[in-house]
Amino acid sequence: MRLALTALLVLVAVAFADPALAQRRARDPKLPPPGPAPRSATTGRVLLGGATPADKGVWTPMFGITEPIAPYDTVPFQPWAKALYDARQKSELEPHTRCKPSGTARQFLTPYGVEFVELPELERIFIFDIGGPHTFRTIYMDGRSHPRDLQPSYYGHSIGWWEGDTLVVDSVGFNESFWLDRRGLPHTTQLHTIERFTRTNAETIEYTIEIRDPGAYTAAFTGGFALGWDKGTELFEYVCQQANYASELMVGGARKSVDRSSPIVP
Amino acid sequence: MSTTRKLLALLAGGALALAGNAWAHHSFSAEFDADKPIKISGIVTKVDWTNPHVWIYLNVKDENGAVANWGAELGPPHGLQRSGWQRDTLKIGEQVTVNGFLARNGSNRMNARTVTLASTGARPGATLDAASSVGQEAPAGGDAPKQ
């Protein structure tokens, strides 16, 4: 009976993971457990992509795209931020829906996946998104500091370094035009994030994010989720702007069209 | 089949169904009304196999014989393909019935849950999952699902 219960728990945990992984497990229950994380032949450090050019895959949220960053009853909201968060539960007017880029954790919370592209010779790592407006984020690995007087942007300015097998990314310079996660955590231009990516095996990256934003929260807090390796999927073209009717559909019947003066900016 | 095996099968099926919600529509309730289910039947006039969502268009005849063109939003191409769809699965001129939910903006638009092919034809009566979020239950936390 204990064996059956264990099998149940494993099955449910696997099946609630990303759909592709769950479907593969369902088709082939004899799939072996994940192997160790691949490592660079030259540095010995864990790789965030495939071990070889033939080893293809992207990273998707392991436990679903509505995964919260942290339990919301533990988030130290300022009153206005809590009110905005509550309003977003009803309105659902997320900029991402209208093809705006989404920085920090929200970048990973799409059903399509991301690829980490490490270019040691350029001392940069790029994170290529599939979901959203087909864009990418740059992480500078060359030891530079954040510039002063940054123009606020969707992805902010990211600098990174390795701590053992963990990639640490420090980011500032965000605009306020995106949600931190799909549920609608707000932020201000004072947002400062510290993200950690630890590939614990071939199929898993443990992702944590420390959120420091004295404009929206009374204290710093940390959350995160797991990313799963969607083996065999390669970056593909997903241009959200191709035929997106969300703006029109979000506008009530009284308004015939949307423009830059609309409550819902296209 | 033993009780344990039945339980395993049931849980696996349920879990896979929930995993499928990953293809759910973003901001569903901002665009469509879950309290307004709708079923339309008509002739396919266009299939837009595009991102972020596939749209199909139908000519629908009302009880007075007047024809109106309706648009139904399906899931994204990537999700539909994983559900077995191809961009030419639906043919122009094909008779189909679409179940889903009405747009909030008063237009002839809806979000599709299923597409059922006509009882006559090459694939009589087949019902295809539209890979969208319509009809999803809100999770236990009470937050409406998005995308």
mmCIF file of C-alpha atoms in Angstrom:
data_model
loop_
_atom_site.group_PDB
_atom_site.id
_atom_site.type_symbol
_atom_site.label_atom_id
_atom_site.label_comp_id
_atom_site.label_asym_id
_atom_site.label_seq_id
_atom_site.Cartn_x
_atom_site.Cartn_y
_atom_site.Cartn_z
ATOM 1 C CA MET A 1 0.000 0.000 0.000
ATOM 2 C CA ARG A 2 2.867 2.328 0.863
ATOM 3 C CA LEU A 3 4.334 1.598 -2.566
ATOM 4 C CA ALA A 4 1.017 2.433 -4.213
ATOM 5 C CA LEU A 5 0.789 5.718 -2.327
ATOM 6 C CA THR A 6 4.334 6.616 -3.274
ATOM 7 C CA ALA A 7 3.574 5.790 -6.892
ATOM 8 C CA LEU A 8 0.487 7.988 -6.705
ATOM 9 C CA LEU A 9 2.420 10.935 -5.332
ATOM 10 C CA VAL A 10 5.133 10.584 -7.945
ATOM 11 C CA LEU A 11 2.596 10.262 -10.736
ATOM 12 C CA VAL A 12 0.634 13.305 -9.630
ATOM 13 C CA ALA A 13 3.789 15.377 -9.170
ATOM 14 C CA VAL A 14 4.977 14.448 -12.636
ATOM 15 C CA ALA A 15 1.617 14.916 -14.289
ATOM 16 C CA PHE A 16 1.149 18.395 -12.814
ATOM 17 C CA ALA A 17 4.436 19.446 -14.323
ATOM 18 C CA ASP A 18 4.655 21.035 -17.738
ATOM 19 C CA PRO A 19 2.258 19.404 -20.201
ATOM 20 C CA ALA A 20 4.920 18.044 -22.496
ATOM 21 C CA LEU A 21 6.784 16.357 -19.681
ATOM 22 C CA ALA A 22 3.571 15.012 -18.188
ATOM 23 C CA GLN A 23 2.462 13.676 -21.542
ATOM 24 C CA ARG A 24 5.790 11.988 -22.159
ATOM 25 C CA ARG A 25 5.656 10.359 -18.744
ATOM 26 C CA ALA A 26 2.082 9.232 -19.392
ATOM 27 C CA ARG A 27 3.047 7.709 -22.728
ATOM 28 C CA ASP A 28 6.101 5.996 -21.355
ATOM 29 C CA PRO A 29 5.948 5.263 -17.622
ATOM 30 C CA LYS A 30 9.258 3.445 -17.890
ATOM 31 C CA LEU A 31 11.133 6.677 -18.603
ATOM 32 C CA PRO A 32 14.182 6.741 -16.360
ATOM 33 C CA PRO A 33 14.507 9.402 -13.653
ATOM 34 C CA PRO A 34 16.257 12.632 -14.675
ATOM 35 C CA GLY A 35 19.998 12.344 -15.083
ATOM 36 C CA PRO A 36 22.523 14.749 -13.617
ATOM 37 C CA ALA A 37 22.788 18.283 -14.939
ATOM 38 C CA PRO A 38 25.162 18.456 -17.910
ATOM 39 C CA ARG A 39 28.479 20.196 -17.366
ATOM 40 C CA SER A 40 30.873 22.145 -19.528
ATOM 41 C CA ALA A 41 33.787 20.052 -20.752
ATOM 42 C CA THR A 42 36.099 23.044 -20.310
ATOM 43 C CA THR A 43 34.999 24.673 -17.052
ATOM 44 C CA GLY A 44 33.205 21.766 -15.394
ATOM 45 C CA ARG A 45 30.374 24.094 -14.475
ATOM 46 C CA VAL A 46 26.730 23.212 -14.894
ATOM 47 C CA LEU A 47 25.224 24.192 -18.251
ATOM 48 C CA LEU A 48 21.811 25.830 -18.533
ATOM 49 C CA GLY A 49 21.206 24.406 -21.986
ATOM 50 C CA GLY A 50 21.828 21.091 -23.665
ATOM 51 C CA ALA A 51 24.998 19.078 -23.156
ATOM 52 C CA THR A 52 25.617 18.845 -26.897
ATOM 53 C CA PRO A 53 24.285 20.673 -29.974
ATOM 54 C CA ALA A 54 21.960 17.717 -30.523
ATOM 55 C CA ASP A 55 20.485 18.009 -27.022
ATOM 56 C CA LYS A 56 17.560 20.327 -27.622
ATOM 57 C CA GLY A 57 15.077 21.754 -25.153
ATOM 58 C CA VAL A 58 13.565 24.843 -23.558
ATOM 59 C CA TRP A 59 12.562 25.639 -19.985
ATOM 60 C CA THR A 60 8.910 25.946 -18.973
ATOM 61 C CA PRO A 61 7.298 26.359 -15.537
ATOM 62 C CA MET A 62 7.294 22.884 -14.015
ATOM 63 C CA PHE A 63 4.131 23.309 -11.975
ATOM 64 C CA GLY A 64 2.070 25.457 -14.297
ATOM 65 C CA ILE A 65 2.078 28.991 -15.557
ATOM 66 C CA THR A 66 -0.111 30.364 -12.773
ATOM 67 C CA GLU A 67 2.441 29.316 -10.190
ATOM 68 C CA PRO A 68 2.592 32.114 -7.586
ATOM 69 C CA ILE A 69 5.985 33.562 -6.747
ATOM 70 C CA ALA A 70 5.186 33.244 -3.054
ATOM 71 C CA PRO A 71 2.100 32.558 -0.922
ATOM 72 C CA TYR A 72 0.190 35.816 -1.212
ATOM 73 C CA ASP A 73 -0.778 35.909 2.446
ATOM 74 C CA THR A 74 2.936 36.204 3.246
ATOM 75 C CA VAL A 75 3.732 38.994 0.782
ATOM 76 C CA PRO A 76 4.475 42.244 2.684
ATOM 77 C CA PHE A 77 2.283 44.504 0.550
ATOM 78 C CA GLN A 78 2.009 48.217 1.171
ATOM 79 C CA PRO A 79 -1.719 49.079 1.306
ATOM 80 C CA TRP A 80 -1.832 50.624 -2.163
ATOM 81 C CA ALA A 81 0.001 47.655 -3.654
ATOM 82 C CA LYS A 82 -2.425 45.223 -2.023
ATOM 83 C CA ALA A 83 -5.365 47.240 -3.351
ATOM 84 C CA LEU A 84 -3.884 47.183 -6.851
ATOM 85 C CA TYR A 85 -3.181 43.466 -6.601
ATOM 86 C CA ASP A 86 -6.799 42.863 -5.542
ATOM 87 C CA ALA A 87 -8.108 44.998 -8.414
ATOM 88 C CA ARG A 88 -6.038 43.016 -10.883
ATOM 89 C CA GLN A 89 -7.759 39.819 -9.801
ATOM 90 C CA LYS A 90 -10.969 41.260 -11.197
ATOM 91 C CA SER A 91 -9.745 43.250 -14.195
ATOM 92 C CA GLU A 92 -7.089 40.855 -15.568
ATOM 93 C CA LEU A 93 -5.895 43.688 -17.782
ATOM 94 C CA GLU A 94 -2.338 42.451 -17.888
ATOM 95 C CA PRO A 95 0.024 44.230 -20.307
ATOM 96 C CA HIS A 96 1.503 40.871 -21.345
ATOM 97 C CA THR A 97 -1.853 40.057 -22.918
ATOM 98 C CA ARG A 98 -1.333 42.984 -25.246
ATOM 99 C CA CYS A 99 2.099 41.700 -26.208
ATOM 100 C CA LYS A 100 4.165 43.854 -23.872
ATOM 101 C CA PRO A 101 7.397 42.296 -22.601
ATOM 102 C CA SER A 102 7.406 41.065 -19.018
ATOM 103 C CA GLY A 103 10.521 41.200 -16.872
ATOM 104 C CA THR A 104 11.755 39.164 -13.900
ATOM 105 C CA ALA A 105 9.729 36.079 -12.906
ATOM 106 C CA ARG A 106 6.906 36.767 -15.380
ATOM 107 C CA GLN A 107 9.361 36.193 -18.200
ATOM 108 C CA PHE A 108 9.357 32.482 -17.357
ATOM 109 C CA LEU A 109 5.625 32.062 -16.725
ATOM 110 C CA THR A 110 4.441 31.282 -20.234
ATOM 111 C CA PRO A 111 3.536 27.884 -21.667
ATOM 112 C CA TYR A 112 6.117 28.197 -24.439
ATOM 113 C CA GLY A 113 9.476 28.342 -22.730
ATOM 114 C CA VAL A 114 12.795 30.144 -22.716
ATOM 115 C CA GLU A 115 16.319 29.233 -23.737
ATOM 116 C CA PHE A 116 19.458 30.328 -21.907
ATOM 117 C CA VAL A 117 22.235 31.117 -24.370
ATOM 118 C CA GLU A 118 25.634 31.377 -22.722
ATOM 119 C CA LEU A 119 28.357 33.141 -24.679
ATOM 120 C CA PRO A 120 31.473 32.975 -22.490
ATOM 121 C CA GLU A 121 33.642 34.692 -25.093
ATOM 122 C CA LEU A 122 31.308 37.703 -24.963
ATOM 123 C CA GLU A 123 30.822 37.390 -21.205
ATOM 124 C CA ARG A 124 27.059 37.520 -21.620
ATOM 125 C CA ILE A 125 24.091 35.260 -21.163
ATOM 126 C CA PHE A 126 20.943 35.854 -23.165
ATOM 127 C CA ILE A 127 17.517 34.592 -22.187
ATOM 128 C CA PHE A 128 15.445 34.167 -25.322
ATOM 129 C CA ASP A 129 11.681 34.169 -24.812
ATOM 130 C CA ILE A 130 9.203 32.355 -26.976
ATOM 131 C CA GLY A 131 6.068 33.741 -25.321
ATOM 132 C CA GLY A 132 5.372 37.464 -25.518
ATOM 133 C CA PRO A 133 6.732 39.791 -28.190
ATOM 134 C CA HIS A 134 9.558 37.475 -29.298
ATOM 135 C CA THR A 135 12.288 39.254 -27.418
ATOM 136 C CA PHE A 136 15.287 38.573 -25.206
ATOM 137 C CA ARG A 137 17.034 39.710 -22.057
ATOM 138 C CA THR A 138 20.756 40.319 -21.639
ATOM 139 C CA ILE A 139 22.726 39.377 -18.506
ATOM 140 C CA TYR A 140 26.174 40.957 -18.421
ATOM 141 C CA MET A 141 28.734 38.549 -16.937
ATOM 142 C CA ASP A 142 31.785 40.825 -17.375
ATOM 143 C CA GLY A 143 31.898 42.278 -13.889
ATOM 144 C CA ARG A 144 30.406 45.639 -14.758
ATOM 145 C CA SER A 145 28.172 47.571 -12.366
ATOM 146 C CA HIS A 146 24.715 48.942 -13.031
ATOM 147 C CA PRO A 147 24.909 52.316 -14.796
ATOM 148 C CA ARG A 148 23.576 55.368 -13.040
ATOM 149 C CA ASP A 149 20.420 57.080 -14.274
ATOM 150 C CA LEU A 150 19.040 54.088 -16.110
ATOM 151 C CA GLN A 151 16.086 54.675 -18.368
ATOM 152 C CA PRO A 152 13.419 52.399 -16.861
ATOM 153 C CA SER A 153 12.743 49.396 -19.103
ATOM 154 C CA TYR A 154 10.797 46.132 -19.159
ATOM 155 C CA TYR A 155 13.766 43.867 -18.465
ATOM 156 C CA GLY A 156 15.816 46.384 -16.524
ATOM 157 C CA HIS A 157 19.594 46.093 -16.399
ATOM 158 C CA SER A 158 20.935 42.688 -15.373
ATOM 159 C CA ILE A 159 24.415 41.752 -14.193
ATOM 160 C CA GLY A 160 25.282 38.187 -13.279
ATOM 161 C CA TRP A 161 27.915 35.931 -11.804
ATOM 162 C CA TRP A 162 28.324 32.321 -10.806
ATOM 163 C CA GLU A 163 28.328 31.130 -7.210
ATOM 164 C CA GLY A 164 29.352 27.499 -7.634
ATOM 165 C CA ASP A 165 26.699 25.988 -9.884
ATOM 166 C CA THR A 166 24.209 28.789 -9.257
ATOM 167 C CA LEU A 167 23.783 31.686 -11.656
ATOM 168 C CA VAL A 168 23.034 34.833 -9.664
ATOM 169 C CA VAL A 169 21.461 37.781 -11.496
ATOM 170 C CA ASP A 170 21.078 41.243 -9.997
ATOM 171 C CA SER A 171 18.684 43.578 -11.826
ATOM 172 C CA VAL A 172 17.510 47.172 -11.474
ATOM 173 C CA GLY A 173 16.103 49.845 -13.778
ATOM 174 C CA PHE A 174 12.617 48.468 -14.372
ATOM 175 C CA ASN A 175 9.601 50.333 -15.653
ATOM 176 C CA GLU A 176 6.173 49.733 -14.102
ATOM 177 C CA SER A 177 4.534 48.449 -17.280
ATOM 178 C CA PHE A 178 4.396 44.760 -16.472
ATOM 179 C CA TRP A 179 3.291 42.405 -13.703
ATOM 180 C CA LEU A 180 5.844 40.472 -11.663
ATOM 181 C CA ASP A 181 3.825 37.289 -12.118
ATOM 182 C CA ARG A 182 0.608 36.187 -13.764
ATOM 183 C CA ARG A 183 -1.414 36.848 -10.633
ATOM 184 C CA GLY A 184 -0.586 40.542 -10.706
ATOM 185 C CA LEU A 185 2.088 41.366 -8.133
ATOM 186 C CA PRO A 186 2.798 45.083 -8.605
ATOM 187 C CA HIS A 187 6.065 46.973 -8.353
ATOM 188 C CA THR A 188 7.589 50.417 -8.817
ATOM 189 C CA THR A 189 10.712 51.764 -10.510
ATOM 190 C CA GLN A 190 12.504 51.156 -7.203
ATOM 191 C CA LEU A 191 12.352 47.410 -7.875
ATOM 192 C CA HIS A 192 15.619 45.561 -7.339
ATOM 193 C CA THR A 193 15.663 41.797 -7.906
ATOM 194 C CA ILE A 194 18.191 39.087 -7.139
ATOM 195 C CA GLU A 195 17.441 35.900 -9.042
ATOM 196 C CA ARG A 196 19.156 32.561 -8.576
ATOM 197 C CA PHE A 197 19.117 29.756 -11.143
ATOM 198 C CA THR A 198 20.316 26.361 -9.937
ATOM 199 C CA ARG A 199 20.087 23.397 -12.281
ATOM 200 C CA THR A 200 19.657 20.513 -9.861
ATOM 201 C CA ASN A 201 19.387 17.784 -12.504
ATOM 202 C CA ALA A 202 19.027 17.435 -16.255
ATOM 203 C CA GLU A 203 15.332 18.368 -16.158
ATOM 204 C CA THR A 204 15.084 20.945 -13.362
ATOM 205 C CA ILE A 205 16.165 24.501 -12.608
ATOM 206 C CA GLU A 206 15.291 25.777 -9.161
ATOM 207 C CA TYR A 207 14.501 29.476 -9.579
ATOM 208 C CA THR A 208 14.340 31.931 -6.699
ATOM 209 C CA ILE A 209 13.784 35.659 -6.796
ATOM 210 C CA GLU A 210 14.349 38.147 -4.005
ATOM 211 C CA ILE A 211 12.155 41.198 -4.455
ATOM 212 C CA ARG A 212 13.282 44.456 -2.949
ATOM 213 C CA ASP A 213 10.918 47.303 -3.689
ATOM 214 C CA PRO A 214 10.427 49.869 -0.923
ATOM 215 C CA GLY A 215 7.914 51.600 -3.188
ATOM 216 C CA ALA A 216 5.449 48.690 -3.089
ATOM 217 C CA TYR A 217 6.386 46.433 -0.170
ATOM 218 C CA THR A 218 7.220 46.972 3.481
ATOM 219 C CA ALA A 219 10.096 44.482 3.375
ATOM 220 C CA ALA A 220 12.084 42.383 0.965
ATOM 221 C CA PHE A 221 10.751 38.894 0.312
ATOM 222 C CA THR A 222 11.845 35.837 -1.612
ATOM 223 C CA GLY A 223 9.886 33.425 -3.740
ATOM 224 C CA GLY A 224 10.368 31.203 -6.731
ATOM 225 C CA PHE A 225 9.381 28.095 -8.607
ATOM 226 C CA ALA A 226 10.883 25.253 -10.616
ATOM 227 C CA LEU A 227 11.515 25.254 -14.344
ATOM 228 C CA GLY A 228 11.296 21.969 -16.241
ATOM 229 C CA TRP A 229 13.278 20.911 -19.308
ATOM 230 C CA ASP A 230 10.900 20.503 -22.228
ATOM 231 C CA LYS A 231 13.121 18.132 -24.108
ATOM 232 C CA GLY A 232 13.063 18.250 -27.871
ATOM 233 C CA THR A 233 11.380 21.647 -28.173
ATOM 234 C CA GLU A 234 13.454 24.328 -29.855
ATOM 235 C CA LEU A 235 12.877 28.052 -29.931
ATOM 236 C CA PHE A 236 10.116 28.711 -32.407
ATOM 237 C CA GLU A 237 8.527 31.846 -33.773
ATOM 238 C CA TYR A 238 5.790 33.158 -31.552
ATOM 239 C CA VAL A 239 5.176 36.792 -32.343
ATOM 240 C CA CYS A 240 2.365 37.883 -30.066
ATOM 241 C CA GLN A 241 1.635 40.921 -32.226
ATOM 242 C CA GLN A 242 0.874 38.816 -35.286
ATOM 243 C CA ALA A 243 -2.905 38.762 -34.866
ATOM 244 C CA ASN A 244 -3.672 39.833 -31.331
ATOM 245 C CA TYR A 245 -7.224 41.020 -30.724
ATOM 246 C CA ALA A 246 -6.980 41.304 -26.942
ATOM 247 C CA SER A 247 -7.099 45.113 -26.950
ATOM 248 C CA GLU A 248 -10.342 45.230 -28.902
ATOM 249 C CA LEU A 249 -11.886 42.437 -26.865
ATOM 250 C CA MET A 250 -10.987 44.131 -23.597
ATOM 251 C CA VAL A 251 -12.750 47.319 -24.572
ATOM 252 C CA GLY A 252 -16.470 47.575 -23.920
ATOM 253 C CA GLY A 253 -19.089 47.964 -26.577
ATOM 254 C CA ALA A 254 -19.261 51.759 -26.257
ATOM 255 C CA ARG A 255 -15.758 52.212 -27.650
ATOM 256 C CA LYS A 256 -15.262 51.248 -31.253
ATOM 257 C CA SER A 257 -11.487 51.260 -31.321
ATOM 258 C CA VAL A 258 -8.422 51.654 -29.156
ATOM 259 C CA ASP A 259 -5.513 54.012 -29.451
ATOM 260 C CA ARG A 260 -2.857 55.546 -27.248
ATOM 261 C CA SER A 261 -5.465 57.556 -25.343
ATOM 262 C CA SER A 262 -7.560 54.484 -24.489
ATOM 263 C CA PRO A 263 -7.798 53.013 -21.019
ATOM 264 C CA ILE A 264 -6.386 49.866 -22.589
ATOM 265 C CA VAL A 265 -3.287 50.808 -24.555
ATOM 266 C CA PRO A 266 -2.869 48.539 -27.564
ATOM 267 C CA MET B 1 -8.650 -3.596 -12.779
ATOM 268 C CA SER B 2 -7.813 -3.229 -9.115
ATOM 269 C CA THR B 3 -9.060 -0.275 -7.105
ATOM 270 C CA THR B 4 -5.516 1.080 -6.854
ATOM 271 C CA ARG B 5 -5.034 0.870 -10.589
ATOM 272 C CA LYS B 6 -8.369 2.569 -11.211
ATOM 273 C CA LEU B 7 -7.370 5.340 -8.810
ATOM 274 C CA LEU B 8 -4.028 5.708 -10.530
ATOM 275 C CA ALA B 9 -5.664 5.940 -13.937
ATOM 276 C CA LEU B 10 -8.204 8.481 -12.705
ATOM 277 C CA LEU B 11 -5.591 10.653 -11.058
ATOM 278 C CA ALA B 12 -3.336 10.510 -14.076
ATOM 279 C CA GLY B 13 -6.198 11.552 -16.333
ATOM 280 C CA GLY B 14 -7.255 14.378 -14.045
ATOM 281 C CA ALA B 15 -3.729 15.616 -13.610
ATOM 282 C CA LEU B 16 -3.137 15.622 -17.345
ATOM 283 C CA ALA B 17 -6.358 17.533 -17.864
ATOM 284 C CA LEU B 18 -5.180 20.152 -15.389
ATOM 285 C CA ALA B 19 -1.762 20.261 -16.982
ATOM 286 C CA GLY B 20 -3.575 21.075 -20.204
ATOM 287 C CA ASN B 21 -4.751 24.295 -18.590
ATOM 288 C CA ALA B 22 -1.284 25.600 -19.269
ATOM 289 C CA TRP B 23 -2.624 26.507 -22.700
ATOM 290 C CA ALA B 24 -5.350 28.533 -21.121
ATOM 291 C CA HIS B 25 -6.127 31.946 -22.458
ATOM 292 C CA HIS B 26 -4.529 34.975 -20.894
ATOM 293 C CA SER B 27 -6.883 37.447 -19.239
ATOM 294 C CA PHE B 28 -9.883 35.343 -20.204
ATOM 295 C CA SER B 29 -12.353 37.170 -18.009
ATOM 296 C CA ALA B 30 -11.207 40.566 -19.314
ATOM 297 C CA GLU B 31 -12.289 39.562 -22.798
ATOM 298 C CA PHE B 32 -14.965 36.884 -22.459
ATOM 299 C CA ASP B 33 -17.888 36.249 -20.125
ATOM 300 C CA ALA B 34 -17.860 32.882 -18.363
ATOM 301 C CA ASP B 35 -21.521 33.490 -17.466
ATOM 302 C CA LYS B 36 -22.512 33.636 -21.123
ATOM 303 C CA PRO B 37 -21.989 30.227 -22.713
ATOM 304 C CA ILE B 38 -22.805 30.123 -26.392
ATOM 305 C CA LYS B 39 -23.100 27.480 -29.084
ATOM 306 C CA ILE B 40 -23.038 28.401 -32.731
ATOM 307 C CA SER B 41 -23.217 26.286 -35.863
ATOM 308 C CA GLY B 42 -22.197 27.362 -39.302
ATOM 309 C CA ILE B 43 -19.946 27.093 -42.299
ATOM 310 C CA VAL B 44 -16.212 27.748 -41.893
ATOM 311 C CA THR B 45 -15.252 30.812 -43.940
ATOM 312 C CA LYS B 46 -11.681 31.403 -42.724
ATOM 313 C CA VAL B 47 -9.011 29.841 -40.524
ATOM 314 C CA ASP B 48 -6.360 32.243 -39.203
ATOM 315 C CA TRP B 49 -3.599 29.946 -37.997
ATOM 316 C CA THR B 50 -1.752 32.730 -36.196
ATOM 317 C CA ASN B 51 -0.185 33.685 -32.899
ATOM 318 C CA PRO B 52 -1.026 34.407 -30.208
ATOM 319 C CA HIS B 53 -4.285 32.519 -30.845
ATOM 320 C CA VAL B 54 -5.877 30.731 -33.747
ATOM 321 C CA TRP B 55 -9.175 32.214 -34.934
ATOM 322 C CA ILE B 56 -11.793 30.552 -37.036
ATOM 323 C CA TYR B 57 -14.684 32.343 -38.711
ATOM 324 C CA LEU B 58 -18.114 30.932 -39.484
ATOM 325 C CA ASN B 59 -21.161 32.059 -41.397
ATOM 326 C CA VAL B 60 -24.040 31.462 -39.021
ATOM 327 C CA LYS B 61 -27.684 31.583 -40.107
ATOM 328 C CA ASP B 62 -30.287 32.754 -37.595
ATOM 329 C CA GLU B 63 -33.906 31.593 -37.325
ATOM 330 C CA ASN B 64 -34.945 34.214 -39.884
ATOM 331 C CA GLY B 65 -32.381 33.060 -42.390
ATOM 332 C CA ALA B 66 -30.085 36.063 -41.944
ATOM 333 C CA VAL B 67 -26.400 35.178 -42.125
ATOM 334 C CA ALA B 68 -23.830 36.714 -39.803
ATOM 335 C CA ASN B 69 -20.114 36.067 -39.659
ATOM 336 C CA TRP B 70 -18.773 34.984 -36.273
ATOM 337 C CA GLY B 71 -15.198 34.671 -35.014
ATOM 338 C CA ALA B 72 -14.116 32.073 -32.465
ATOM 339 C CA GLU B 73 -10.805 32.178 -30.680
ATOM 340 C CA LEU B 74 -9.007 28.880 -30.171
ATOM 341 C CA GLY B 75 -5.764 28.130 -28.338
ATOM 342 C CA PRO B 76 -2.308 29.056 -29.648
ATOM 343 C CA PRO B 77 -0.953 27.105 -32.626
ATOM 344 C CA HIS B 78 1.693 25.466 -30.447
ATOM 345 C CA GLY B 79 -0.904 24.182 -27.985
ATOM 346 C CA LEU B 80 -3.318 23.041 -30.680
ATOM 347 C CA GLN B 81 -0.568 21.146 -32.445
ATOM 348 C CA ARG B 82 0.245 19.345 -29.227
ATOM 349 C CA SER B 83 -3.434 18.422 -29.043
ATOM 350 C CA GLY B 84 -3.263 16.913 -32.516
ATOM 351 C CA TRP B 85 -4.467 19.818 -34.642
ATOM 352 C CA GLN B 86 -2.909 20.867 -37.913
ATOM 353 C CA ARG B 87 -3.396 24.191 -39.657
ATOM 354 C CA ASP B 88 -5.564 22.447 -42.262
ATOM 355 C CA THR B 89 -7.601 20.365 -39.811
ATOM 356 C CA LEU B 90 -10.644 22.529 -40.508
ATOM 357 C CA LYS B 91 -11.572 23.093 -44.131
ATOM 358 C CA ILE B 92 -13.227 26.131 -45.631
ATOM 359 C CA GLY B 93 -16.857 25.267 -46.263
ATOM 360 C CA GLU B 94 -16.995 22.676 -43.515
ATOM 361 C CA GLN B 95 -20.046 22.627 -41.224
ATOM 362 C CA VAL B 96 -19.066 22.860 -37.559
ATOM 363 C CA THR B 97 -20.548 23.607 -34.155
ATOM 364 C CA VAL B 98 -18.511 25.661 -31.700
ATOM 365 C CA ASN B 99 -19.109 25.652 -27.960
ATOM 366 C CA GLY B 100 -17.641 28.410 -25.853
ATOM 367 C CA PHE B 101 -18.239 31.771 -24.254
ATOM 368 C CA LEU B 102 -19.324 35.132 -25.612
ATOM 369 C CA ALA B 103 -17.061 38.188 -25.904
ATOM 370 C CA ARG B 104 -17.751 40.989 -23.454
ATOM 371 C CA ASN B 105 -17.556 43.754 -26.046
ATOM 372 C CA GLY B 106 -20.816 42.875 -27.758
ATOM 373 C CA SER B 107 -19.249 41.737 -31.009
ATOM 374 C CA ASN B 108 -19.798 38.465 -32.861
ATOM 375 C CA ARG B 109 -16.770 36.986 -31.127
ATOM 376 C CA MET B 110 -16.393 34.085 -28.762
ATOM 377 C CA ASN B 111 -13.787 31.949 -27.070
ATOM 378 C CA ALA B 112 -14.090 28.333 -28.163
ATOM 379 C CA ARG B 113 -13.974 25.341 -25.882
ATOM 380 C CA THR B 114 -14.714 22.656 -28.429
ATOM 381 C CA VAL B 115 -15.266 22.415 -32.142
ATOM 382 C CA THR B 116 -17.591 19.645 -33.303
ATOM 383 C CA LEU B 117 -17.620 18.582 -36.910
ATOM 384 C CA ALA B 118 -20.906 17.967 -38.699
ATOM 385 C CA SER B 119 -22.490 14.545 -38.439
ATOM 386 C CA THR B 120 -21.953 14.063 -42.142
ATOM 387 C CA GLY B 121 -18.616 14.396 -43.863
ATOM 388 C CA ALA B 122 -15.188 12.840 -43.690
ATOM 389 C CA ARG B 123 -14.949 12.902 -39.892
ATOM 390 C CA PRO B 124 -18.567 12.630 -38.781
ATOM 391 C CA GLY B 125 -19.350 14.002 -35.376
ATOM 392 C CA ALA B 126 -15.767 14.377 -34.136
ATOM 393 C CA THR B 127 -15.371 16.879 -31.317
ATOM 394 C CA LEU B 128 -12.008 18.612 -31.126
ATOM 395 C CA ASP B 129 -10.580 20.271 -28.029
ATOM 396 C CA ALA B 130 -10.066 23.929 -28.853
ATOM 397 C CA ALA B 131 -7.194 24.101 -26.330
ATOM 398 C CA SER B 132 -8.466 27.283 -24.776
ATOM 399 C CA SER B 133 -9.322 28.155 -21.213
ATOM 400 C CA VAL B 134 -13.051 28.461 -21.459
ATOM 401 C CA GLY B 135 -15.061 26.567 -18.938
ATOM 402 C CA GLN B 136 -12.195 26.182 -16.545
ATOM 403 C CA GLU B 137 -13.007 26.148 -12.898
ATOM 404 C CA ALA B 138 -11.277 28.770 -10.834
ATOM 405 C CA PRO B 139 -8.569 27.117 -8.747
ATOM 406 C CA ALA B 140 -9.040 26.654 -5.035
ATOM 407 C CA GLY B 141 -7.380 29.985 -4.296
ATOM 408 C CA GLY B 142 -10.197 31.759 -6.106
ATOM 409 C CA ASP B 143 -7.993 33.416 -8.684
ATOM 410 C CA ALA B 144 -9.313 33.229 -12.187
ATOM 411 C CA PRO B 145 -6.994 31.339 -14.521
ATOM 412 C CA LYS B 146 -5.139 33.335 -17.133
ATOM 413 C CA GLN B 147 -3.537 32.479 -20.430
#
